[in-house]
PDB file of C-alpha atoms in Angstrom:
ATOM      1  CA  UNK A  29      99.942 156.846  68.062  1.00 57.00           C
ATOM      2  CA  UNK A  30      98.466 157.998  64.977  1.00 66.00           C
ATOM      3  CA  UNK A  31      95.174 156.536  65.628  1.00 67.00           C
ATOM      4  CA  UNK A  32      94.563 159.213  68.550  1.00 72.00           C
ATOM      5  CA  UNK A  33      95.394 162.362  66.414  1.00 76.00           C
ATOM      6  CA  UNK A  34      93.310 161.240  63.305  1.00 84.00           C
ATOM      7  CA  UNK A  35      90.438 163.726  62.301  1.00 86.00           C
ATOM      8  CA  UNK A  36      87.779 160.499  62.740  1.00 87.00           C
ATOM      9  CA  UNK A  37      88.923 160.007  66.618  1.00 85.00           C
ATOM     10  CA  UNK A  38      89.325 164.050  67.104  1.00 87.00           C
ATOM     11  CA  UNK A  39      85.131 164.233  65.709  1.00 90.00           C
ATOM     12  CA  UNK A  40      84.146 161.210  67.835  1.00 88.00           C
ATOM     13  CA  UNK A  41      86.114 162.850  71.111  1.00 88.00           C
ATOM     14  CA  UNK A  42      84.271 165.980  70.354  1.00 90.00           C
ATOM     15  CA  UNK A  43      81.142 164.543  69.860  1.00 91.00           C
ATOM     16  CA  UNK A  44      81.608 162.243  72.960  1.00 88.00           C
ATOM     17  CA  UNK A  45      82.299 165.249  75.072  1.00 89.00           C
ATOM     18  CA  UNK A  46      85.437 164.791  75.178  1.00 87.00           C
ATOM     19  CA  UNK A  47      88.876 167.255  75.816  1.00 86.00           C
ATOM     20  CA  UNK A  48      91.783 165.711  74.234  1.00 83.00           C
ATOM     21  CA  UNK A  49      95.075 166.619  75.797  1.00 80.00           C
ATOM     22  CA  UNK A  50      98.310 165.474  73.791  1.00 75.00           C
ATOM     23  CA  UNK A  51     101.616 165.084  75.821  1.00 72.00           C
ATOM     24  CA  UNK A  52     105.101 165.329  74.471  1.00 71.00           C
ATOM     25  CA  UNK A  53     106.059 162.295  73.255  1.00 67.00           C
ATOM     26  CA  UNK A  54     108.773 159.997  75.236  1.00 62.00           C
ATOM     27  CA  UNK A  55     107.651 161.603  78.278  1.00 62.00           C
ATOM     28  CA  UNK A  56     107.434 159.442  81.271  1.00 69.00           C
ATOM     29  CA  UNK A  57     104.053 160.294  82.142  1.00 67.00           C
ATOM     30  CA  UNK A  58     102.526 158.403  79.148  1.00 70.00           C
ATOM     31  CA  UNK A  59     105.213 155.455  79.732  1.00 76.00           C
ATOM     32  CA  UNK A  60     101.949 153.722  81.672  1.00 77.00           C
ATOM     33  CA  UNK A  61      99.759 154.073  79.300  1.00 79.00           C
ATOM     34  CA  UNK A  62     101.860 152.928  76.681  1.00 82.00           C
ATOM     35  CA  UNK A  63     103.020 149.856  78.647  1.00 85.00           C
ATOM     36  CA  UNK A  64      99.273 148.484  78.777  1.00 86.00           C
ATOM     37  CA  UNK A  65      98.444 149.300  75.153  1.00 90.00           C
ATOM     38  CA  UNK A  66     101.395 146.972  74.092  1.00 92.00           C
ATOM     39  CA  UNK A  67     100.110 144.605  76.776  1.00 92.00           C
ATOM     40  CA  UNK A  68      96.958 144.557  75.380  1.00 93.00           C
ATOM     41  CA  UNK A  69      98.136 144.689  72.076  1.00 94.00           C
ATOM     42  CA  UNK A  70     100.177 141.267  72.695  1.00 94.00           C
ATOM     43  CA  UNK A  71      97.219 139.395  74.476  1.00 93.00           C
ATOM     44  CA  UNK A  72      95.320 140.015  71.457  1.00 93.00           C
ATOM     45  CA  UNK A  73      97.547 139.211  69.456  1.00 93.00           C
ATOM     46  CA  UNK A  74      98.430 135.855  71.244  1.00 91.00           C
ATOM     47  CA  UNK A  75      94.245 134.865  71.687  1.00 92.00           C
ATOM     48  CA  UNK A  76      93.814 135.500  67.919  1.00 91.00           C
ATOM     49  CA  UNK A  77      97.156 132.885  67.195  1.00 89.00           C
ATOM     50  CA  UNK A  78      95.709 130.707  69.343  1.00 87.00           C
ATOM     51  CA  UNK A  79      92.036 130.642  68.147  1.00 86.00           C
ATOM     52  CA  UNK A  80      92.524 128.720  64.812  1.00 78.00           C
ATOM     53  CA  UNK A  81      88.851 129.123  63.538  1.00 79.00           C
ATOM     54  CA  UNK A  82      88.605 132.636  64.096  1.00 87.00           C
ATOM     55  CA  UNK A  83      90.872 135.179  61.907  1.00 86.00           C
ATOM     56  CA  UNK A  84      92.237 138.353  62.262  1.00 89.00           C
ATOM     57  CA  UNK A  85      88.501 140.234  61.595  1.00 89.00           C
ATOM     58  CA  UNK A  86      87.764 139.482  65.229  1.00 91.00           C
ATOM     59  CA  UNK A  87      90.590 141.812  66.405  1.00 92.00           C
ATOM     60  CA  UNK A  88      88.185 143.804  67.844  1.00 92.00           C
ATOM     61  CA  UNK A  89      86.579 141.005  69.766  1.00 92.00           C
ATOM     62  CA  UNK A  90      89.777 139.941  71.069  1.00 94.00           C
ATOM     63  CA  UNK A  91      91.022 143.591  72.462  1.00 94.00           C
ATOM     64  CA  UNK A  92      87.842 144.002  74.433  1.00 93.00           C
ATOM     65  CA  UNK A  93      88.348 140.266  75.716  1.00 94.00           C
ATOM     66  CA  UNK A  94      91.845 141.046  76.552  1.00 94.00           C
ATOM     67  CA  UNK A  95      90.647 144.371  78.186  1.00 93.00           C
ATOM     68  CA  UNK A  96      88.041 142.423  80.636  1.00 92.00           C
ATOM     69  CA  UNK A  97      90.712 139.929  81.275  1.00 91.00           C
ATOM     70  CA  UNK A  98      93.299 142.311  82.471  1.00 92.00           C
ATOM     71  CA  UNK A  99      91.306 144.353  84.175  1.00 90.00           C
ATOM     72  CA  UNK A 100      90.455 141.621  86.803  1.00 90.00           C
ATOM     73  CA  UNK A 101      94.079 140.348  87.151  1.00 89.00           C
ATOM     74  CA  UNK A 102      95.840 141.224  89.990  1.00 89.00           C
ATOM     75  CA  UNK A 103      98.897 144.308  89.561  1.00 88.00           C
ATOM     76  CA  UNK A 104     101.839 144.569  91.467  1.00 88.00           C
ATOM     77  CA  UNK A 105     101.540 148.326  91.084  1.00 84.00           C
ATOM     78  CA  UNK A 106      98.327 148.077  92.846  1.00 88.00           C
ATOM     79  CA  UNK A 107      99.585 146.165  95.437  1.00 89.00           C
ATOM     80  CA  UNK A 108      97.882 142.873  94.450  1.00 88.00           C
ATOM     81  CA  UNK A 109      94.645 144.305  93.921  1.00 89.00           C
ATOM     82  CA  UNK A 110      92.441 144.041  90.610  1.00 90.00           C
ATOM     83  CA  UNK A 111      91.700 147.150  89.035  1.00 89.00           C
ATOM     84  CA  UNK A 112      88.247 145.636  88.258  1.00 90.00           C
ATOM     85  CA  UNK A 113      87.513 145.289  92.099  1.00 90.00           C
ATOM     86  CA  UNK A 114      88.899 148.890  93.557  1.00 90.00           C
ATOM     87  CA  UNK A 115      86.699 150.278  90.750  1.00 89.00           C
ATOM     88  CA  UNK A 116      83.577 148.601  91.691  1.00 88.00           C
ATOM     89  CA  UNK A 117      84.363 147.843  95.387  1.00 89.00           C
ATOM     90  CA  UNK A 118      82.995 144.757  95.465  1.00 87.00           C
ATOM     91  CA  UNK A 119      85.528 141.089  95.308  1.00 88.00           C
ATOM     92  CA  UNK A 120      86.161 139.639  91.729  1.00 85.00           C
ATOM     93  CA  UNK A 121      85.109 136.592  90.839  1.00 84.00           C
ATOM     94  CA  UNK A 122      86.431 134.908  87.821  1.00 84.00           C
ATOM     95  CA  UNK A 123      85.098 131.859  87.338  1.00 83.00           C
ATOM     96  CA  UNK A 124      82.827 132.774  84.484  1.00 84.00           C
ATOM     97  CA  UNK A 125      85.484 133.446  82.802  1.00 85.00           C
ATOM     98  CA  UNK A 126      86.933 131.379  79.343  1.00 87.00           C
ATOM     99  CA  UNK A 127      88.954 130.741  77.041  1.00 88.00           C
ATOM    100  CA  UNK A 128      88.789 133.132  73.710  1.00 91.00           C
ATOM    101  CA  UNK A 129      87.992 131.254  70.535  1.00 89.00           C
ATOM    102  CA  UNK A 130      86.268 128.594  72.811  1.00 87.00           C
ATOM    103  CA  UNK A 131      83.656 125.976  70.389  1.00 88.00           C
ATOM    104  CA  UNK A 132      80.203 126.067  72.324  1.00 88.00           C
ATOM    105  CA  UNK A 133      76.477 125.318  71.846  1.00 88.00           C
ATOM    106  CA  UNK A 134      74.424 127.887  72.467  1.00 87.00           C
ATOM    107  CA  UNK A 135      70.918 127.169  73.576  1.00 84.00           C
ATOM    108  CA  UNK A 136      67.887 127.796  71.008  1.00 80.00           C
ATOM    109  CA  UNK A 137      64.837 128.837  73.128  1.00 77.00           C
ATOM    110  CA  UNK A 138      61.800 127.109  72.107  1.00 74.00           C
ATOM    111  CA  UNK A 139      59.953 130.063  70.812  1.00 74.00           C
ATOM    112  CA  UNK A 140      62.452 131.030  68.546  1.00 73.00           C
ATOM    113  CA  UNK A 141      62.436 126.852  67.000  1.00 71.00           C
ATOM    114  CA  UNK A 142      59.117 127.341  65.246  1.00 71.00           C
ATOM    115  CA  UNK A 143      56.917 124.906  63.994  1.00 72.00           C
ATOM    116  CA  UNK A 144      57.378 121.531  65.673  1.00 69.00           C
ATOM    117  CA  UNK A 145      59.647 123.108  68.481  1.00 61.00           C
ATOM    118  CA  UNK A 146      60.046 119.976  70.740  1.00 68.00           C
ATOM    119  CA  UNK A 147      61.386 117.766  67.632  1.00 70.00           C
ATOM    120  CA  UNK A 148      63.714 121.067  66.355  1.00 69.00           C
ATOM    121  CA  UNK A 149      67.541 121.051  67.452  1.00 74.00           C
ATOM    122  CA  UNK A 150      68.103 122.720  70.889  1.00 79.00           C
ATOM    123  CA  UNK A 151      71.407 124.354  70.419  1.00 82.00           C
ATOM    124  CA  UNK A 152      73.401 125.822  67.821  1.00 85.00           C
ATOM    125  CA  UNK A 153      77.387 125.801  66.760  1.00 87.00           C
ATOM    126  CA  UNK A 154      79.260 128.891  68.279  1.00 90.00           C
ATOM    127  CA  UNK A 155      82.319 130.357  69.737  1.00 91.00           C
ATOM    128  CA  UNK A 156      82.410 132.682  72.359  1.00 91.00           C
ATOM    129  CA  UNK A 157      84.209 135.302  71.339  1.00 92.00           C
ATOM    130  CA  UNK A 158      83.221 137.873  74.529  1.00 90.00           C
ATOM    131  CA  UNK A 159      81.536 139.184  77.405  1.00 88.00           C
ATOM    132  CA  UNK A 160      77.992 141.091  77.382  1.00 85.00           C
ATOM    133  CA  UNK A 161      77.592 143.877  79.249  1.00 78.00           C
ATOM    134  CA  UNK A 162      74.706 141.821  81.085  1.00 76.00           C
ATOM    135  CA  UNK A 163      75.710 139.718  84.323  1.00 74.00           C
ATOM    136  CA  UNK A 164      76.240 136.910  83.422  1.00 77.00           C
ATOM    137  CA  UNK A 165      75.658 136.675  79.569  1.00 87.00           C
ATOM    138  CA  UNK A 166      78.370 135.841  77.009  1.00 90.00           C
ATOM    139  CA  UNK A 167      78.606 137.278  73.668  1.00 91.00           C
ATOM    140  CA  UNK A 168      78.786 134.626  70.428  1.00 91.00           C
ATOM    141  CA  UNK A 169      79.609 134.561  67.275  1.00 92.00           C
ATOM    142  CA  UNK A 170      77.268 131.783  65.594  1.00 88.00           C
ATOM    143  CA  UNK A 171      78.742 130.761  61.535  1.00 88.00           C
ATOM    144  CA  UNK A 172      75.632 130.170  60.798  1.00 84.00           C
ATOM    145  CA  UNK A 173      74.304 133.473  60.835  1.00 83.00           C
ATOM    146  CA  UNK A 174      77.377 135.061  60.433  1.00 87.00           C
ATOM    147  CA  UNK A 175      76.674 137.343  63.787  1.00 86.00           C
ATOM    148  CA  UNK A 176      77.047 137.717  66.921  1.00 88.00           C
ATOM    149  CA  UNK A 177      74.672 137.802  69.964  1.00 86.00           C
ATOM    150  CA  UNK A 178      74.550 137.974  74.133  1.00 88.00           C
ATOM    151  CA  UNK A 179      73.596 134.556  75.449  1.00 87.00           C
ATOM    152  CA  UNK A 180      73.388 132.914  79.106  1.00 85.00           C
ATOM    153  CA  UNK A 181      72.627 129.387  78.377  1.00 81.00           C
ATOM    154  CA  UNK A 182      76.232 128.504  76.324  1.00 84.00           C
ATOM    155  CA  UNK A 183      77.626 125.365  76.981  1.00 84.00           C
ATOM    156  CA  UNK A 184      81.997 125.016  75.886  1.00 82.00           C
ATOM    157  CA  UNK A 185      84.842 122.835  75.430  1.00 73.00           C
ATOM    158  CA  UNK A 186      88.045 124.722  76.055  1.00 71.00           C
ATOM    159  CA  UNK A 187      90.183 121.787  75.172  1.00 67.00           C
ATOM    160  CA  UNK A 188      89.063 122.353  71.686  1.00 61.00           C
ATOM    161  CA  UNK A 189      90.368 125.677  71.383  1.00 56.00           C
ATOM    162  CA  UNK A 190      93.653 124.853  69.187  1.00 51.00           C
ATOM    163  CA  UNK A 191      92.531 121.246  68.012  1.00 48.00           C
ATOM    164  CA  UNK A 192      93.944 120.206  64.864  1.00 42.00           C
ATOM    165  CA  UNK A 193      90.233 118.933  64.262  1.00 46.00           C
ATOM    166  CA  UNK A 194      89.333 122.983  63.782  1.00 43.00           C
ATOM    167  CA  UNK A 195      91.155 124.306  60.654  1.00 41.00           C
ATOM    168  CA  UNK A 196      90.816 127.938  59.564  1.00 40.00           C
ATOM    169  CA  UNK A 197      87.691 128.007  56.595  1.00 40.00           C
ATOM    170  CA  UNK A 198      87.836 131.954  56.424  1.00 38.00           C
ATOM    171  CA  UNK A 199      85.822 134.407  58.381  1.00 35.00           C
ATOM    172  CA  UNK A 200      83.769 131.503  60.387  1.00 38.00           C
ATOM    173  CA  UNK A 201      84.004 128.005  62.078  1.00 38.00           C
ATOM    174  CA  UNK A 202      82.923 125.181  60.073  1.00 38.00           C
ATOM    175  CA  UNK A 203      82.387 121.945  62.084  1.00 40.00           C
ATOM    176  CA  UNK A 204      81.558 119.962  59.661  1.00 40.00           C
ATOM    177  CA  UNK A 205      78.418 119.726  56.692  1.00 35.00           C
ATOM    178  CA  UNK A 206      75.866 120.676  59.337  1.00 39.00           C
ATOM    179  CA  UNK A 207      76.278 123.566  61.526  1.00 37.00           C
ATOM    180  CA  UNK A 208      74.391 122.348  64.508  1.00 36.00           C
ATOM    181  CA  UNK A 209      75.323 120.047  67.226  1.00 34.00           C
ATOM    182  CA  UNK A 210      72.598 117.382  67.950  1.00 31.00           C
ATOM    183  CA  UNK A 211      74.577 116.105  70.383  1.00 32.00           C
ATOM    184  CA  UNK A 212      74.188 116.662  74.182  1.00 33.00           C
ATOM    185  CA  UNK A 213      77.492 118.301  75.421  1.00 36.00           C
ATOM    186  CA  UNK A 214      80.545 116.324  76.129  1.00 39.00           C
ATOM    187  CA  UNK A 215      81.085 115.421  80.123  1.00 35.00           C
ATOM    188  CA  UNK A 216      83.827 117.610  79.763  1.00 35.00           C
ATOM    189  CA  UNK A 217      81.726 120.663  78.787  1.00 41.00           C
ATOM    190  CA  UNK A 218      80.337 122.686  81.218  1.00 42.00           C
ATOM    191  CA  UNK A 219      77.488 124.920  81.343  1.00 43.00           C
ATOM    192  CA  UNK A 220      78.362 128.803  81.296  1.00 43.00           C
ATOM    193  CA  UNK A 221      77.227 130.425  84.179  1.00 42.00           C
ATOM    194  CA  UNK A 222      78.364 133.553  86.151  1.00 39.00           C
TER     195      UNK A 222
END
């Protein structure tokens, strides 16, 4: 690929301490490699399809997603066994794990609510667009701010993922006039928790 001989990726290999060693190309020995970049390629491809409120600027988003995803599947060439857990040693668990693109309310702490905290909204509109590199957290990307952040206390509805209620407003979600949900979440939300 083109992307691994460019002069930006050569400086930021050498200045990562890094050797770069190119192979012949059509050589079996990459034929691995290659096979999981289209894989990951066509999960991020299919989470980004699939994600109506989020457009193709989260790309990046959705490869790393993808990445964390696959890397705690299990592989027949491993012989059922998750890369994720012969790495680390320890059993996966997945159940922190959601949908890409998922609607959520993420929880304002009441020092951050200012003046009049307990009468101030307690969550804000998001979508969780990742994983933090914390235990546990989940990384956001709030509209309203236009940014994202690492967050534990994120509440989601999956099932809203690809509803025709959500249509694609540009870079960001737009629920409606008001950006915040004042509204406790749904019984069929559930809290994010790892």
């Amino acid at each position: 690929e083109p992307t691994f001989t460019s002069r930006d990726f050569r400086k930021y290999a050498s200045n990562s301490g890094l050797t770069l060693e190119y192979s012949v190309a059509g050589d079996n020995h990459t034929a691995f490699a290659e096979s999981a970049i289209r894989t990951l390629k066509a999960m991020t491809r299919s989470m980004l399809l699939r994600a109506v409120h989020l457009d193709q600027g989260f790309w990046p988003e959705a490869l790393r997603y993808a990445a964390y995803t696959q890397n705690r599947l299990p592989m027949a060439v491993l012989g059922g066994a998750c890369p994720f857990a012969l790495y680390s040693g320890h059993e996966v668990d997945v159940s922190h794990l959601r949908v890409f693109g998922s609607p959520c309310v993420v929880h304002v702490p009441r020092s951050a609510r200012g003046s009049g905290a307990s009468l101030q909204t307690t969550g804000v509109a998001a979508i969780v667009v990742g994983y933090a590199d914390l235990a546990g957290c989940y990384n956001v990307f709030i509209p309203s701010r236009n940014s994202c952040i690492d967050r534990i206390s994120v509440y989601t509805d999956e099932n809203l993922v690809t509803s025709a209620e959500l249509k694609p407003t540009g870079r960001v979600f737009d629920p409606g006039a008001d950006d915040q949900w004042f509204a406790p979440p749904s019984s069929r939300s559930r809290p994010l928790r790892a």
